[in-house]
Structure formats: C-alpha cells, structure tokens
C-alpha cells in the first residue's frame, strides 16, 4: 500500500448519496448538508458553483468540482440567481431530509424540464476517521478536475448507472464514487505547476518512495532508520537526509504520526479492545510508551480520546 492509497482506506463510500437533475434556466440549487466532500459533475451544459465565502467557479460539461465541507454551496445557471424554496415532494432535497439524497425525480418534481440545458450529477461523500481527515487536510476548499482526464471513463459509467433503478445500484454507485474521487484527487496533485503534499511528491523518489511503502505496509514492524535503510538499499545517512528533505520530517517521526493516526481510528472503531491491544497493533509492546507517544502527538491520552469519540 502506498502512502496515497492508504489514506483512502477510511474514505470508502458506503450508502453514498446521489442525485441527478436536468435543469432549465433560470435555476439554482442550494446544498446545505455540509458534507465533508461533495462531487459536482456536469454531463451537459454548464453552470456556476458558488461556495460559501469563496469566489464562484464556472463548471462546464465533463468537468468535476470537489467542494470540501462543512460550508454550504449553491449551483446556479448564472451568478446572482437565487435559490428559492419550492414544494419539491419526496424526490427533492430539503434540509429536513439531510441535504442531497439519491433520487431520480428532480426533473419532474421541481419544475425542471427534460430538455433543459444542463444535466448535473451530485454525490455527497461521507468521510469518517482520522485517516480520512489526513487526506482532507491536504485538499483545498474547491478542487477542479478538467475534462479529458482519467476520470472521464468513470463519468460515463456514473451517468449510465444513475439514470436507472436496478438491484445493487447503491453498491455500484459507491464504487464509482470511490473511483472518481481517487482519479480526481490524483489528477489534481499531478497537474502541471501543482503543489501536492510533500508525502505525495516524495512517493516518486526511488528511495523515499520505497521507504514510505514499507512504513505503510508494515506500520507495526520494529523499524529503525538503519533497518529501513537496509530494506531500501541505501546507507542510513542517505535515507535520513533524503527522507527529511522530501517529506519534511525524519522517517521515525513520520512513522510515529502515522501509527498514532491508525491508533486513533482503532480506539473509536474497536470499543472492546484495550489500550494495550491497540498499542500492540500499531507496533508498541509497552502500553505506557504508546500512551506517552499518543498524548504527545494528539494532546490527550488514548482513554480520553476514546471517551471523546464515544461522546461525539
């Protein structure tokens, strides 16, 4: 598992919320659910995404925009068009229903037309856990992916699937959203002149990339800089210098932060597991040493973190 792919372990869609609509101007859709990530794709026509406290973004056919929550946003035919409450019925999105939901009836229920100029697909993406938050922290509030990229094949499948109502549809939509999200974020990080996170760019280095893969494949292994250098085929000093230069921190500091990220999710997901058991899972034979490292990294003890998670 590479450092990029590992972050998506906590972002797998399950019961993702979809909606599709064909719209005739003037129109405005206001999304208020504040989802951690919302994907907006125009299959035909164009429109404007107006995020909260951000400048408008023009969205053309084939383009995808990912909006990072929790702020709301509006999708409009022209900047300045206001979203007005209308009696949508069971097929429309309302705040009381939790925002965007998967349904196929917008074009009938909300007064839109089948021959409208713009066809929109929206997916509200649930994100949970500390692993997922690490990826969210690397993303801007608005992420644009142009057409003619690696995500185009996903859009074709998505458009076909969302237009039908067949058994197993939700599973297919979930996996398509996973596919689209990975392609979109990867294209954003790889774009010319882009500024990807240091750990993402470092994966391309033949030495540091191998070291990152080893740390993510075997986070509980008793790593030292020497043993990691031996596995990557370079000297200890070479690895330490290249890793710190590309990632921005020493190898074992990176490992400790990653172990604590894994432990944070385990503390909330495995309620019956003891702190000592979780410590062993992430590479600590001494529960006390684990607790010290966790509090130094997270600011609270493992038990306090677990209680706070249960309260949330």
Short mmCIF file of C-alpha atoms in Angstrom, two decimals:
data_model
loop_
_atom_site.label_atom_id
_atom_site.label_comp_id
_atom_site.label_asym_id
_atom_site.label_seq_id
_atom_site.Cartn_x
_atom_site.Cartn_y
_atom_site.Cartn_z
CA UNK A 1 0.00 0.00 0.00
CA UNK A 2 1.42 3.39 -0.95
CA UNK A 3 1.03 6.48 1.22
CA UNK A 4 -1.63 7.94 -1.09
CA UNK A 5 -3.74 4.81 -1.43
CA UNK A 6 -3.56 4.09 2.29
CA UNK A 7 -5.40 7.32 3.08
CA UNK A 8 -8.44 6.14 1.14
CA UNK A 9 -8.95 3.18 3.47
CA UNK A 10 -11.03 5.44 5.70
CA UNK A 11 -12.86 7.11 2.82
CA UNK A 12 -14.60 4.18 1.20
CA UNK A 13 -18.12 5.16 0.24
CA UNK A 14 -20.96 3.23 1.84
CA UNK A 15 -24.52 4.35 1.21
CA UNK A 16 -23.29 7.41 -0.67
CA UNK A 17 -25.88 9.99 -1.54
CA UNK A 18 -26.51 10.80 -5.19
CA UNK A 19 -28.83 12.99 -7.13
CA UNK A 20 -29.24 13.86 -10.79
CA UNK A 21 -31.17 16.64 -12.42
CA UNK A 22 -31.78 18.20 -15.82
CA UNK A 23 -32.34 21.92 -15.38
CA UNK A 24 -33.80 24.75 -17.48
CA UNK A 25 -32.70 28.33 -16.66
CA UNK A 26 -33.17 30.22 -14.52
CA UNK A 27 -32.33 27.69 -11.82
CA UNK A 28 -30.45 27.50 -8.52
CA UNK A 29 -29.79 24.56 -6.20
CA UNK A 30 -28.60 25.26 -2.66
CA UNK A 31 -26.78 22.42 -0.87
CA UNK A 32 -26.93 22.80 2.86
CA UNK A 33 -25.91 19.43 4.30
CA UNK A 34 -22.25 20.42 4.78
CA UNK A 35 -20.87 17.07 3.67
CA UNK A 36 -17.07 16.70 4.16
CA UNK A 37 -16.68 16.19 0.39
CA UNK A 38 -19.20 16.84 -2.36
CA UNK A 39 -18.53 15.97 -6.01
CA UNK A 40 -20.35 18.00 -8.66
CA UNK A 41 -20.20 16.91 -12.29
CA UNK A 42 -21.90 18.50 -15.30
CA UNK A 43 -22.68 15.97 -18.02
CA UNK A 44 -24.15 18.57 -20.39
CA UNK A 45 -24.42 22.34 -20.41
CA UNK A 46 -22.73 24.47 -17.76
CA UNK A 47 -23.29 26.33 -14.52
CA UNK A 48 -21.63 28.06 -11.61
CA UNK A 49 -20.65 26.62 -8.25
CA UNK A 50 -20.78 29.34 -5.58
CA UNK A 51 -19.11 28.04 -2.39
CA UNK A 52 -19.67 29.76 0.93
CA UNK A 53 -17.15 32.60 1.37
CA UNK A 54 -15.39 31.69 -1.90
CA UNK A 55 -15.43 33.14 -5.44
CA UNK A 56 -17.74 31.45 -8.00
CA UNK A 57 -16.35 28.62 -10.14
CA UNK A 58 -17.63 28.04 -13.68
CA UNK A 59 -18.32 24.36 -14.37
CA UNK A 60 -18.54 23.10 -17.96
CA UNK A 61 -19.61 19.78 -19.43
CA UNK A 62 -17.27 16.97 -18.38
CA UNK A 63 -15.69 18.94 -15.55
CA UNK A 64 -15.77 17.86 -11.93
CA UNK A 65 -15.58 20.10 -8.88
CA UNK A 66 -14.97 18.75 -5.39
CA UNK A 67 -16.13 21.04 -2.59
CA UNK A 68 -14.73 20.41 0.88
CA UNK A 69 -17.16 20.97 3.72
CA UNK A 70 -18.54 21.88 6.08
CA UNK A 71 -19.58 25.07 4.30
CA UNK A 72 -22.65 25.08 2.06
CA UNK A 73 -22.65 25.99 -1.63
CA UNK A 74 -25.05 26.83 -4.46
CA UNK A 75 -25.13 25.62 -8.06
CA UNK A 76 -26.70 28.22 -10.37
CA UNK A 77 -27.18 28.91 -14.07
CA UNK A 78 -25.76 32.42 -13.66
CA UNK A 79 -24.06 34.13 -10.75
CA UNK A 80 -26.75 36.09 -8.93
CA UNK A 81 -29.61 33.64 -9.49
CA UNK A 82 -31.17 32.99 -6.08
CA UNK A 83 -32.32 29.65 -4.75
CA UNK A 84 -35.99 29.88 -3.78
CA UNK A 85 -37.79 27.27 -1.62
CA UNK A 86 -40.28 25.24 -3.65
CA UNK A 87 -42.60 22.32 -2.79
CA UNK A 88 -40.42 19.53 -4.15
CA UNK A 89 -42.15 16.49 -2.70
CA UNK A 90 -40.45 13.20 -1.95
CA UNK A 91 -37.93 13.39 -4.79
CA UNK A 92 -36.29 16.71 -3.92
CA UNK A 93 -33.58 17.62 -1.47
CA UNK A 94 -34.58 19.55 1.65
CA UNK A 95 -32.64 20.43 4.82
CA UNK A 96 -35.01 18.25 6.83
CA UNK A 97 -34.01 15.25 4.72
CA UNK A 98 -30.32 15.90 5.35
CA UNK A 99 -29.37 17.55 2.09
CA UNK A 100 -28.53 15.74 -1.12
CA UNK A 101 -30.14 12.34 -1.49
CA UNK A 102 -30.14 9.80 -4.28
CA UNK A 103 -33.34 10.07 -6.30
CA UNK A 104 -34.29 10.26 -9.93
CA UNK A 105 -37.23 12.63 -9.85
CA UNK A 106 -35.88 16.15 -9.71
CA UNK A 107 -36.70 16.92 -13.31
CA UNK A 108 -40.37 16.11 -12.68
CA UNK A 109 -40.88 17.22 -9.07
CA UNK A 110 -39.04 20.52 -9.08
CA UNK A 111 -40.38 22.08 -12.24
CA UNK A 112 -37.32 21.39 -14.39
CA UNK A 113 -37.53 20.24 -17.96
CA UNK A 114 -36.31 17.08 -19.67
CA UNK A 115 -34.92 19.21 -22.49
CA UNK A 116 -33.12 21.57 -20.11
CA UNK A 117 -29.72 22.94 -20.93
CA UNK A 118 -27.77 21.50 -18.01
CA UNK A 119 -27.54 17.97 -16.60
CA UNK A 120 -25.96 17.73 -13.15
CA UNK A 121 -24.85 14.80 -11.01
CA UNK A 122 -24.01 15.41 -7.37
CA UNK A 123 -22.50 12.98 -4.89
CA UNK A 124 -22.23 13.85 -1.21
CA UNK A 125 -19.33 11.86 0.16
CA UNK A 126 -19.28 10.80 3.83
CA UNK A 127 -15.84 10.92 5.43
CA UNK A 128 -15.02 9.37 8.81
CA UNK A 129 -11.95 8.78 10.90
CA UNK A 130 -8.52 10.26 11.42
CA UNK A 131 -7.04 8.60 8.32
CA UNK A 132 -9.62 10.33 6.15
CA UNK A 133 -9.01 13.65 7.86
CA UNK A 134 -5.36 13.49 6.91
CA UNK A 135 -6.31 13.46 3.24
CA UNK A 136 -8.92 16.18 3.72
CA UNK A 137 -6.26 18.41 5.25
CA UNK A 138 -4.26 18.12 2.01
CA UNK A 139 -7.15 19.30 -0.18
CA UNK A 140 -8.23 22.86 -0.97
CA UNK A 141 -11.77 24.04 -0.29
CA UNK A 142 -12.52 23.78 -4.03
CA UNK A 143 -10.75 21.25 -6.27
CA UNK A 144 -11.32 21.37 -10.03
CA UNK A 145 -10.71 18.49 -12.43
CA UNK A 146 -10.96 19.31 -16.14
CA UNK A 147 -12.47 17.03 -18.78
CA UNK A 148 -10.37 14.74 -21.00
CA UNK A 149 -8.64 13.25 -17.99
CA UNK A 150 -8.51 9.91 -16.25
CA UNK A 151 -11.92 10.46 -14.67
CA UNK A 152 -13.81 10.56 -17.98
CA UNK A 153 -14.40 6.80 -18.08
CA UNK A 154 -15.84 6.97 -14.57
CA UNK A 155 -18.26 9.72 -15.60
CA UNK A 156 -19.57 7.60 -18.46
CA UNK A 157 -20.34 4.71 -16.10
CA UNK A 158 -21.76 7.06 -13.48
CA UNK A 159 -24.12 8.74 -15.94
CA UNK A 160 -25.43 5.38 -17.14
CA UNK A 161 -25.91 3.97 -13.64
CA UNK A 162 -27.59 6.97 -12.04
CA UNK A 163 -30.21 7.03 -14.82
CA UNK A 164 -31.54 3.60 -13.88
CA UNK A 165 -33.03 1.96 -10.81
CA UNK A 166 -31.73 -1.61 -10.65
CA UNK A 167 -30.81 -4.13 -7.91
CA UNK A 168 -27.36 -3.48 -6.48
CA UNK A 169 -27.33 0.07 -7.76
CA UNK A 170 -26.14 1.56 -4.48
CA UNK A 171 -23.09 -0.72 -4.38
CA UNK A 172 -22.19 0.23 -7.95
CA UNK A 173 -22.61 3.94 -7.22
CA UNK A 174 -20.45 3.68 -4.10
CA UNK A 175 -17.60 2.04 -6.01
CA UNK A 176 -17.89 4.51 -8.89
CA UNK A 177 -17.67 7.39 -6.44
CA UNK A 178 -14.55 5.84 -4.89
CA UNK A 179 -13.06 5.56 -8.38
CA UNK A 180 -13.97 9.13 -9.31
CA UNK A 181 -12.62 10.55 -6.06
CA UNK A 182 -9.25 8.82 -6.38
CA UNK A 183 -8.88 9.84 -10.05
CA UNK A 184 -9.89 13.44 -9.33
CA UNK A 185 -7.53 13.92 -6.38
CA UNK A 186 -4.64 12.22 -8.17
CA UNK A 187 -5.12 14.40 -11.27
CA UNK A 188 -5.24 17.49 -9.07
CA UNK A 189 -1.96 16.58 -7.34
CA UNK A 190 -0.29 15.66 -10.66
CA UNK A 191 -1.35 18.74 -12.63
CA UNK A 192 1.43 20.94 -14.09
CA UNK A 193 2.50 23.56 -11.60
CA UNK A 194 0.59 21.81 -8.83
CA UNK A 195 1.54 21.86 -5.16
CA UNK A 196 0.87 18.34 -3.87
CA UNK A 197 1.59 17.45 -0.24
CA UNK A 198 5.21 16.60 0.45
CA UNK A 199 4.43 12.95 1.20
CA UNK A 200 2.67 12.62 -2.19
CA UNK A 201 5.53 14.05 -4.23
CA UNK A 202 8.06 12.02 -2.22
CA UNK A 203 6.50 8.77 -3.42
CA UNK A 204 8.12 9.32 -6.83
CA UNK A 205 11.60 9.22 -5.33
CA UNK A 206 13.07 5.71 -5.78
CA UNK A 207 14.47 5.63 -2.24
CA UNK A 208 11.96 7.61 -0.18
CA UNK A 209 9.04 6.15 -2.13
CA UNK A 210 10.15 2.63 -1.19
CA UNK A 211 10.59 3.69 2.44
CA UNK A 212 7.08 5.17 2.57
CA UNK A 213 5.59 2.00 1.09
CA UNK A 214 7.38 -0.12 3.70
CA UNK A 215 6.15 2.06 6.57
CA UNK A 216 2.58 1.86 5.30
CA UNK A 217 2.76 -1.87 4.52
CA UNK A 218 4.26 -2.75 7.91
CA UNK A 219 3.50 0.06 10.37
CA UNK A 220 3.81 -2.25 13.40
CA UNK A 221 7.27 -3.55 12.45
CA UNK A 222 10.14 -2.60 14.83
CA UNK A 223 11.59 -0.08 12.43
CA UNK A 224 14.84 1.79 12.93
CA UNK A 225 16.42 4.13 10.43
CA UNK A 226 19.11 1.50 9.87
CA UNK A 227 16.67 -1.33 9.19
CA UNK A 228 14.59 0.88 6.89
CA UNK A 229 17.74 1.95 5.03
CA UNK A 230 18.76 -1.68 4.65
CA UNK A 231 15.41 -2.57 3.10
CA UNK A 232 15.68 0.34 0.63
CA UNK A 233 19.28 -0.43 -0.30
CA UNK A 234 20.96 2.79 0.83
CA UNK A 235 23.00 3.95 3.79
CA UNK A 236 21.38 5.18 6.99
CA UNK A 237 22.60 8.74 6.44
CA UNK A 238 21.40 8.81 2.82
CA UNK A 239 17.91 7.68 3.78
CA UNK A 240 17.66 10.07 6.71
CA UNK A 241 18.75 13.05 4.62
CA UNK A 242 16.59 12.29 1.57
CA UNK A 243 13.52 11.40 3.63
CA UNK A 244 13.66 14.57 5.74
CA UNK A 245 14.38 16.69 2.68
CA UNK A 246 11.42 15.38 0.66
CA UNK A 247 8.83 14.58 3.33
CA UNK A 248 9.72 17.38 5.73
CA UNK A 249 10.39 15.23 8.79
CA UNK A 250 12.59 12.25 9.78
CA UNK A 251 11.42 8.71 8.95
CA UNK A 252 10.62 7.67 12.53
CA UNK A 253 8.77 10.91 13.23
CA UNK A 254 6.60 10.23 10.17
CA UNK A 255 6.09 6.64 11.37
CA UNK A 256 5.04 7.76 14.84
CA UNK A 257 2.45 10.19 13.46
CA UNK A 258 1.10 7.51 11.11
CA UNK A 259 0.89 4.95 13.93
CA UNK A 260 -1.00 7.45 16.07
CA UNK A 261 -3.39 8.13 13.19
CA UNK A 262 -4.08 4.41 12.87
CA UNK A 263 -4.46 4.09 16.64
CA UNK A 264 -6.91 6.99 16.80
CA UNK A 265 -9.27 5.21 14.42
CA UNK A 266 -8.84 1.88 16.22
CA UNK A 267 -9.71 3.48 19.56
CA UNK A 268 -13.09 4.60 18.23
CA UNK A 269 -13.79 1.60 15.97
CA UNK A 270 -12.82 -1.22 18.35
CA UNK A 271 -14.60 -0.33 21.55
CA UNK A 272 -13.91 -3.70 23.18
CA UNK A 273 -10.14 -3.60 22.52
CA UNK A 274 -7.94 -2.49 25.39
CA UNK A 275 -5.38 0.28 25.04
CA UNK A 276 -2.65 -2.36 25.37
CA UNK A 277 -4.12 -4.38 22.50
CA UNK A 278 -4.28 -1.32 20.26
CA UNK A 279 -0.72 -0.43 21.25
CA UNK A 280 0.49 -3.84 20.07
CA UNK A 281 -1.48 -3.49 16.83
CA UNK A 282 0.42 -0.33 15.89
CA UNK A 283 3.84 -1.58 16.98
CA UNK A 284 4.20 -0.84 20.70
CA UNK A 285 4.90 -3.67 23.15
CA UNK A 286 4.69 -1.23 26.05
CA UNK A 287 1.24 0.33 26.58
CA UNK A 288 2.76 3.11 28.68
CA UNK A 289 5.18 4.12 25.90
CA UNK A 290 2.27 4.08 23.46
CA UNK A 291 0.17 6.31 25.72
CA UNK A 292 3.02 8.79 26.08
CA UNK A 293 3.54 8.92 22.31
CA UNK A 294 -0.20 9.26 21.69
CA UNK A 295 -0.59 12.14 24.16
CA UNK A 296 2.49 13.90 22.76
CA UNK A 297 1.06 13.65 19.24
CA UNK A 298 -2.65 14.13 19.91
CA UNK A 299 -2.66 16.23 23.07
CA UNK A 300 -4.82 13.77 25.04
CA UNK A 301 -4.36 10.24 26.36
CA UNK A 302 -5.78 7.26 24.41
CA UNK A 303 -8.52 6.80 27.01
CA UNK A 304 -9.53 10.46 26.84
CA UNK A 305 -9.56 10.33 23.05
CA UNK A 306 -11.78 7.24 23.13
CA UNK A 307 -14.24 8.85 25.57
CA UNK A 308 -14.44 11.99 23.45
CA UNK A 309 -15.07 9.88 20.34
CA UNK A 310 -17.83 7.96 22.06
CA UNK A 311 -19.45 11.23 23.13
CA UNK A 312 -19.38 12.52 19.54
#
